Amino acid sequence: QRRNPFSSEGGLPGRPALAPRGDPAYGRPPEGSRTEQRGKDAHSHVGREVEELCLVIRSTGRRGDDGRVSVTFGQLFETYVTISNKVVGILLRARKHGLVRFEGEMLWQGKDDDVVITLL
């Protein structure tokens, strides 16, 4: 059992102990590990894609009476799909961070082409 990594008897020697539930480090890679670095790199890459999406909305959209820039999903999809095939995922991430607003949980090409996306 000492050699079994799934055993509650300590796991493999030399392997860092897992953080207990409730600990802030629970479910996170060990500090300084390659896994942690890959996660940070992915986070910054997605952040750059969200910024690029906001720039595309700003350049292709129209300014409304409230001063905010809006674009329809169909127009954004046609413009942005040449840049990235992950436009819906990036839109969802931008909404999560409070950068854009649109109705509905998910957007589908063809069905939701008239949904208005507003840059906040």
PDB file of C-alpha atoms in Angstrom, residues 37-99:
ATOM      1  CA  GLN A  37       3.020  27.499 -15.471  1.00  0.00           C
ATOM      2  CA  ARG A  38       0.926  25.923 -18.250  1.00  0.00           C
ATOM      3  CA  GLY A  39      -2.228  27.090 -16.470  1.00  0.00           C
ATOM      4  CA  LYS A  40      -0.897  30.639 -16.186  1.00  0.00           C
ATOM      5  CA  ASP A  41       0.098  30.633 -19.858  1.00  0.00           C
ATOM      6  CA  ALA A  42      -3.361  29.404 -20.906  1.00  0.00           C
ATOM      7  CA  HIS A  43      -5.041  32.050 -18.738  1.00  0.00           C
ATOM      8  CA  SER A  44      -3.030  34.863 -20.321  1.00  0.00           C
ATOM      9  CA  HIS A  45      -3.663  33.474 -23.832  1.00  0.00           C
ATOM     10  CA  VAL A  46      -7.433  33.446 -23.272  1.00  0.00           C
ATOM     11  CA  GLY A  47      -7.190  36.962 -21.822  1.00  0.00           C
ATOM     12  CA  ARG A  48      -5.542  38.168 -25.024  1.00  0.00           C
ATOM     13  CA  GLU A  49      -8.278  36.514 -27.102  1.00  0.00           C
ATOM     14  CA  VAL A  50     -10.971  38.262 -25.026  1.00  0.00           C
ATOM     15  CA  GLU A  51      -9.211  41.605 -25.584  1.00  0.00           C
ATOM     16  CA  GLU A  52      -9.033  40.906 -29.317  1.00  0.00           C
ATOM     17  CA  LEU A  53     -12.744  40.052 -29.384  1.00  0.00           C
ATOM     18  CA  CYS A  54     -13.584  43.360 -27.670  1.00  0.00           C
ATOM     19  CA  LEU A  55     -11.504  45.217 -30.271  1.00  0.00           C
ATOM     20  CA  VAL A  56     -13.359  43.445 -33.087  1.00  0.00           C
ATOM     21  CA  ILE A  57     -16.712  44.372 -31.503  1.00  0.00           C
ATOM     22  CA  ARG A  58     -15.573  47.982 -31.143  1.00  0.00           C
ATOM     23  CA  SER A  59     -14.421  48.189 -34.763  1.00  0.00           C
ATOM     24  CA  THR A  60     -17.395  46.403 -36.388  1.00  0.00           C
ATOM     25  CA  GLY A  61     -20.234  47.491 -34.095  1.00  0.00           C
ATOM     26  CA  ARG A  62     -22.292  50.659 -33.960  1.00  0.00           C
ATOM     27  CA  ARG A  63     -22.465  53.123 -31.104  1.00  0.00           C
ATOM     28  CA  GLY A  64     -25.970  53.333 -29.632  1.00  0.00           C
ATOM     29  CA  ASP A  65     -27.790  56.213 -27.953  1.00  0.00           C
ATOM     30  CA  ASP A  66     -26.369  55.120 -24.601  1.00  0.00           C
ATOM     31  CA  GLY A  67     -22.813  55.424 -25.977  1.00  0.00           C
ATOM     32  CA  ARG A  68     -22.155  51.685 -25.912  1.00  0.00           C
ATOM     33  CA  VAL A  69     -21.050  49.732 -28.961  1.00  0.00           C
ATOM     34  CA  SER A  70     -23.305  46.863 -30.095  1.00  0.00           C
ATOM     35  CA  VAL A  71     -23.115  44.267 -32.841  1.00  0.00           C
ATOM     36  CA  THR A  72     -25.319  41.327 -33.812  1.00  0.00           C
ATOM     37  CA  PHE A  73     -24.003  37.824 -33.266  1.00  0.00           C
ATOM     38  CA  GLY A  74     -24.311  37.038 -36.984  1.00  0.00           C
ATOM     39  CA  GLN A  75     -22.172  40.009 -37.975  1.00  0.00           C
ATOM     40  CA  LEU A  76     -19.621  39.291 -35.233  1.00  0.00           C
ATOM     41  CA  PHE A  77     -19.461  35.603 -36.153  1.00  0.00           C
ATOM     42  CA  GLU A  78     -18.815  36.375 -39.826  1.00  0.00           C
ATOM     43  CA  THR A  79     -16.076  38.862 -38.923  1.00  0.00           C
ATOM     44  CA  TYR A  80     -14.427  36.998 -36.060  1.00  0.00           C
ATOM     45  CA  VAL A  81     -14.601  33.430 -37.429  1.00  0.00           C
ATOM     46  CA  THR A  82     -11.743  34.232 -39.784  1.00  0.00           C
ATOM     47  CA  ILE A  83      -9.634  35.115 -36.723  1.00  0.00           C
ATOM     48  CA  SER A  84     -10.726  32.323 -34.410  1.00  0.00           C
ATOM     49  CA  ASN A  85     -13.130  29.402 -34.528  1.00  0.00           C
ATOM     50  CA  LYS A  86     -13.793  29.756 -30.776  1.00  0.00           C
ATOM     51  CA  VAL A  87     -15.905  32.915 -30.942  1.00  0.00           C
ATOM     52  CA  VAL A  88     -18.733  31.587 -28.729  1.00  0.00           C
ATOM     53  CA  GLY A  89     -16.393  30.347 -26.011  1.00  0.00           C
ATOM     54  CA  ILE A  90     -14.522  33.644 -25.987  1.00  0.00           C
ATOM     55  CA  LEU A  91     -17.855  35.530 -25.832  1.00  0.00           C
ATOM     56  CA  LEU A  92     -18.905  33.461 -22.814  1.00  0.00           C
ATOM     57  CA  ARG A  93     -15.595  34.209 -21.094  1.00  0.00           C
ATOM     58  CA  ALA A  94     -15.943  37.934 -21.875  1.00  0.00           C
ATOM     59  CA  ARG A  95     -19.458  37.901 -20.388  1.00  0.00           C
ATOM     60  CA  LYS A  96     -18.186  36.113 -17.289  1.00  0.00           C
ATOM     61  CA  HIS A  97     -15.702  38.958 -16.786  1.00  0.00           C
ATOM     62  CA  GLY A  98     -18.386  41.618 -17.309  1.00  0.00           C
ATOM     63  CA  LEU A  99     -17.033  42.902 -20.627  1.00  0.00           C
TER      64      LEU A  99
END
